[in-house]
C-alpha positions as a printed Julia matrix, in Angstrom:
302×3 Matrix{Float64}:
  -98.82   88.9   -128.51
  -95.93   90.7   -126.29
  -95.11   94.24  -126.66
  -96.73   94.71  -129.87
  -99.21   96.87  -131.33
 -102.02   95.38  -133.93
 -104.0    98.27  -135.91
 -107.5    98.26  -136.96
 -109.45  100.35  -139.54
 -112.49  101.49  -138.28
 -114.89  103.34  -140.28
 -117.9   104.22  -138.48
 -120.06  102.79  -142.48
 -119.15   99.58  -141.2
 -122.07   99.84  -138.54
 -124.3    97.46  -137.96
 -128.05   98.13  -139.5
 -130.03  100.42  -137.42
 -127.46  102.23  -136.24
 -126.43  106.1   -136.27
 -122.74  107.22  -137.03
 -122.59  108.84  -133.47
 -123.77  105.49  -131.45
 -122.34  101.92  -133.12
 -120.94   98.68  -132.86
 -118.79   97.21  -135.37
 -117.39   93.71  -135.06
 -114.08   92.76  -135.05
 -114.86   89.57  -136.58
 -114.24   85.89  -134.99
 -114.48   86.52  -131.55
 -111.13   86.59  -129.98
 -108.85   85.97  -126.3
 -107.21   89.48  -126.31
 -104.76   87.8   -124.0
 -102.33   90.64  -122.9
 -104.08   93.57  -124.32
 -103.44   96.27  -121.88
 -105.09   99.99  -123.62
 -106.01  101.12  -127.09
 -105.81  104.45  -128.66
 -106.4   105.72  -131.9
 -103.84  106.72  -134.02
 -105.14  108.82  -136.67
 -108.25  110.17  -137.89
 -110.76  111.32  -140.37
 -113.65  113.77  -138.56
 -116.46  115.7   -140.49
 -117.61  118.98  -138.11
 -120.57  118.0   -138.98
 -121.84  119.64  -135.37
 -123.68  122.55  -135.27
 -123.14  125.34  -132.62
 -126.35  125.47  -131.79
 -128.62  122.32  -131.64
 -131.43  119.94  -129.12
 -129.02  120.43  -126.43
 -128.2   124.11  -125.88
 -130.9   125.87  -128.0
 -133.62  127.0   -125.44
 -133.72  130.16  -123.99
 -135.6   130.39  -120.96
 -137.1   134.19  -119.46
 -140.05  134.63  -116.88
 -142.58  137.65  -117.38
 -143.72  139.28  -114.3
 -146.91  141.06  -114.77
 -147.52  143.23  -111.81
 -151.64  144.39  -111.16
 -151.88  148.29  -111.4
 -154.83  148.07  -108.97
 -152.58  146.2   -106.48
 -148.96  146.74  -107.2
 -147.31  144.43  -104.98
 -149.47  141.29  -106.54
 -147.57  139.5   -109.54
 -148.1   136.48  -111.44
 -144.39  134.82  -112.95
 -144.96  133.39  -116.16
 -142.57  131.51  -117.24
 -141.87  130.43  -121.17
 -138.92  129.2   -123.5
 -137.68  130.47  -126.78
 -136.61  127.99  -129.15
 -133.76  128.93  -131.4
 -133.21  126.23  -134.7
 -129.97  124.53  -134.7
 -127.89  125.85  -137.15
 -124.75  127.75  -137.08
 -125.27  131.58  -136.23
 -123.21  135.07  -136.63
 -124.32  137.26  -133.95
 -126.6   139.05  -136.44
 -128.08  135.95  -137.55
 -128.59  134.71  -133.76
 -130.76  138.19  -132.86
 -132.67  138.4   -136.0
 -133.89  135.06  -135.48
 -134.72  135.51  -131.75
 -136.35  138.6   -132.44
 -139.81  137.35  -133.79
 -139.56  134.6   -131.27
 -139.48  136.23  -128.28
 -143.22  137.89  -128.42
 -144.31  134.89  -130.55
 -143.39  131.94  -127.98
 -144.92  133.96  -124.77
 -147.92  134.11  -126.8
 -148.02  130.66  -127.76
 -147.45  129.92  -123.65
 -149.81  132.41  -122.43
 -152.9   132.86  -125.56
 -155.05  134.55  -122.81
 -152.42  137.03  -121.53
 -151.69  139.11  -124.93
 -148.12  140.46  -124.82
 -147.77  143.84  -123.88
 -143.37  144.07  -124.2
 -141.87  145.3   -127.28
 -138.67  143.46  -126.82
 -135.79  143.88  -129.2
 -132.46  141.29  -129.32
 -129.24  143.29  -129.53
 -125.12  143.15  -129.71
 -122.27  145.24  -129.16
 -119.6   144.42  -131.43
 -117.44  145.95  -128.82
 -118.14  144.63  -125.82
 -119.7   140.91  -127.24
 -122.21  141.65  -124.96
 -125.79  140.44  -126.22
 -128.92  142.59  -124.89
 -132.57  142.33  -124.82
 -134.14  146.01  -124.58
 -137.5   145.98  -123.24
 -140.13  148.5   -123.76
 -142.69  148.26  -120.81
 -146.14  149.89  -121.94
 -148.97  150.59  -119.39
 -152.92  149.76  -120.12
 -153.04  146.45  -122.17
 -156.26  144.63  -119.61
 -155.34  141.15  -119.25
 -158.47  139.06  -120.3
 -158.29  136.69  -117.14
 -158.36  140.08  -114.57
 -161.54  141.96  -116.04
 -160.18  145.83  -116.25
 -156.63  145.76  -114.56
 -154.03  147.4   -116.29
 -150.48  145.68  -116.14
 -146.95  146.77  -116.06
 -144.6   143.99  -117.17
 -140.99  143.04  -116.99
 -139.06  140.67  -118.26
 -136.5   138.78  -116.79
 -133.77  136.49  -118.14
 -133.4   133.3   -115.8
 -130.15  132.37  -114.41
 -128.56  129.57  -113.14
 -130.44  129.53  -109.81
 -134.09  129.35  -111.46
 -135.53  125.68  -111.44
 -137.18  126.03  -114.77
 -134.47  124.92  -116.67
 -135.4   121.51  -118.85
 -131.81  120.25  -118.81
 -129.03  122.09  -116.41
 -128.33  125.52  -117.12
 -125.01  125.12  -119.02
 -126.84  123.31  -121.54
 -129.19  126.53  -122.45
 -128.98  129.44  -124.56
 -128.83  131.7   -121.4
 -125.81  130.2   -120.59
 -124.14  130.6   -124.26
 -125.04  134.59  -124.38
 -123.82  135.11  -121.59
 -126.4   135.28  -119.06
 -125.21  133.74  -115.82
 -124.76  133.72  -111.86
 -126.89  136.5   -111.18
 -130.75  137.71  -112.07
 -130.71  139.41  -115.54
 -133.73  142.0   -115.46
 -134.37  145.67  -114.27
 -135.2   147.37  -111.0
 -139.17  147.11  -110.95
 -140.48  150.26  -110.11
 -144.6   149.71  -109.61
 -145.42  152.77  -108.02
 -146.79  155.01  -109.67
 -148.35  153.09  -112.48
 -148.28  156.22  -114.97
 -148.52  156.0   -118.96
 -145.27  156.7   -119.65
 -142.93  153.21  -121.5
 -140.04  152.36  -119.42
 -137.56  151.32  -121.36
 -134.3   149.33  -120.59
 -131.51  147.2   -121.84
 -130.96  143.55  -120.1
 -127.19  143.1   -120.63
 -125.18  139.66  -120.38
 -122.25  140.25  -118.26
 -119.92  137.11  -118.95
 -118.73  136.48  -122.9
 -120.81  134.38  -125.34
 -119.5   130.92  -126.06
 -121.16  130.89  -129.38
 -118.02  130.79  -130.67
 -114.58  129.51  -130.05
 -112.85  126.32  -129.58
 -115.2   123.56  -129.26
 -114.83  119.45  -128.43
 -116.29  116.48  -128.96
 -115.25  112.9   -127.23
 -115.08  109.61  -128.51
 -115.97  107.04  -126.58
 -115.32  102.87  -126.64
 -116.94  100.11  -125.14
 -115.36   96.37  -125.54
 -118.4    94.11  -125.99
 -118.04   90.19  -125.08
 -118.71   87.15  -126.19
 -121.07   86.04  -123.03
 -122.71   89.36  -122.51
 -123.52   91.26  -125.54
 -123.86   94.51  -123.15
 -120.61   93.68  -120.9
 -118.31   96.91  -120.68
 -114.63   95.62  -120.14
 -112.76   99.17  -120.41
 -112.24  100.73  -117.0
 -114.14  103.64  -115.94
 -112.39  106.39  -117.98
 -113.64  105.3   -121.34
 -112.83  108.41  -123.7
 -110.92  106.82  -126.25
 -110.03  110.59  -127.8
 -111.04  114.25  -127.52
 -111.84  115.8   -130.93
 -111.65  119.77  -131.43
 -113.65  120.99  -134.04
 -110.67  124.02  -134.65
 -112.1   124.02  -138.4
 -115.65  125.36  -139.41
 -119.06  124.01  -140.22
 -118.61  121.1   -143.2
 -114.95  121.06  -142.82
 -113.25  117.95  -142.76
 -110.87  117.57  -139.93
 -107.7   115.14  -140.58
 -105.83  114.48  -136.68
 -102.17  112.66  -136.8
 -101.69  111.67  -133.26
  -99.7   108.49  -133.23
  -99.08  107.59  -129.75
  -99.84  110.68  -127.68
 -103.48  110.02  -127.78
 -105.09  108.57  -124.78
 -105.29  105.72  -123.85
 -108.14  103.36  -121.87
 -107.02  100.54  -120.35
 -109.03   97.18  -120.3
 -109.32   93.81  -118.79
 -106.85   92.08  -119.69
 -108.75   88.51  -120.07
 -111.49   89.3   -122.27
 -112.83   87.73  -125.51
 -114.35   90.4   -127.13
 -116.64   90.02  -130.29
 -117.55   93.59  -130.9
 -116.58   97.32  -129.99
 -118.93   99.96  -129.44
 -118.28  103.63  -130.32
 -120.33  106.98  -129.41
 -119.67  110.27  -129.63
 -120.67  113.01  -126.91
 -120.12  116.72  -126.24
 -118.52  118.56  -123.19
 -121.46  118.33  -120.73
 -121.61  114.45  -121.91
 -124.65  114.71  -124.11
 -124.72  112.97  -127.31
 -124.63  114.43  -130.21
 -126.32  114.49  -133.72
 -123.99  113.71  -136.37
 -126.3   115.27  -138.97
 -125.18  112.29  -141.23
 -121.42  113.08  -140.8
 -119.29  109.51  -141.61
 -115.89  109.26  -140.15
 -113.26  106.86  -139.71
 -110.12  106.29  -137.63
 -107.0   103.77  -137.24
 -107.41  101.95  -134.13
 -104.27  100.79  -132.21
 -104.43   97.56  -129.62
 -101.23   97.6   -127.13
 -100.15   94.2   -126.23
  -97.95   94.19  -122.77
């Protein structure tokens, strides 16, 4: 073929068995010399947001306690602990009535012998889209691993700097809220220890990304013949970049012809099958939750 273009249907059904829709290989049937194929790009589309906002890869939200010794205020101990948030797709009410029960409950499934001693409440300004954790600090709960010393806690909402992260800090809730490029907590004030709650709000200071345009990439791999696990695209293999502009369950229909990208490949190749998978922004890949799509494939011949 010379200056043509050949079309294929792909529908991501067609998988192989074993496979998920967001990771698979479908064949393109006898294998084939692909002499003169110089790029392919997909032409039009059928995509189910079938992506929630909130899932494995950004749903943690990491804090530290600091519980400073009343008998010796300058000694601490940093305990550090996650909050798990269910994937799902959240209003900003929905997001800080879940995390409020979690909070207290997940330091005390991390730290059983230290009983909380924080009365911690998630909240939001409609205004400002700031979210805020306000913290009540209460004096004289004895820690069972110090016999008799009286605490003063504070709570602290890691940033980007902290090490404790599981994944990199873009990929966390922290990071979503708001909470980023400086230390989120309150001026510790340990002297005197006196019975009176301190309370105060921790405040994000960047806007949430809860919400808001969002993207997902297609990827493609030509397999070959020889070597089932050859990659013959070139380095830049994002066949097309999918924004999920429509909400949870919708189905998303994309008319590109050609402006979509294009990845070149080798232009020598017999290929027998072409592998597709699906990531997010920060390159993670992502759980399809079932979601079936399908897409019109275009080969350029040069």
């Amino acid at each position: 073929m010379s200056n043509q273009i050949e079309k294929l249907y792909i529908d991501s059904r067609d998988r192989q068995v074993g496979q998920k829709s967001n990771d698979f290989t479908v064949s393109i049937g006898n294998f084939r010399q692909l002499t003169g194929l110089t790029s392919l790009y997909i032409d039009s589309m059928v995509f189910p947001n079938s992506l929630y906002p909130i899932n494995s890869n950004n749903n943690k939200l990491y804090l530290n306690m600091r519980r400073y010794l009343a008998t010796i205020p300058t000694t601490y101990t940093d305990q550090y602990f996650s909050v798990t948030l269910p994937e799902g797709s959240y209003t900003p009410s929905e997001i800080i009535n879940t995390l409020n029960p979690l909070i207290t409950s997940s330091y005390n499934t991390a730290y059983p012998s230290n009983p909380q001693t924080l009365l911690t409440e998630m909240l939001y300004n409609e205004k400002t889209s700031v979210y805020s954790i306000q913290v009540t600090s209460q004096y004289g709960r004895a820690s069972s691993t110090e016999p008799g010393g009286n605490f003063r806690d504070y709570l602290t909402v890691l940033d980007e700097t902290s090490d404790y992260y599981e994944k990199s800090f873009i990929d966390s809730l922290n990071y979503l809220l708001g909470y980023e490029n400086m230390s989120y907590s309150y001026p510790v004030d340990i002297t005197p220890f006196i019975n009176t709650p301190i309370i105060k709000n921790i405040s994000s200071t960047a806007l949430p990304r809860i919400s808001g345009e969002q993207y997902l990439f297609l990827h493609c791999s030509l397999i070959s013949n020889s070597e089932s696990s050859t990659k013959n695209t070139s380095e830049n293999d994002i066949l097309y970049k999918i924004n999920l502009v429509s909400g949870y369950s919708d189905i998303i229909y994309s008319a590109t012809g050609h402006s979509a990208s294009n990845v070149t490949v080798n232009t020598q190749s017999t290929i027998s099958n072409i592998r597709f998978y699906i990531t997010d922004s920060r390159n993670n890949q992502v759980d399809m939750r079932g979601g079936e799509y399908s897409f019109i494939l275009s080969l350029r011949y040069d």
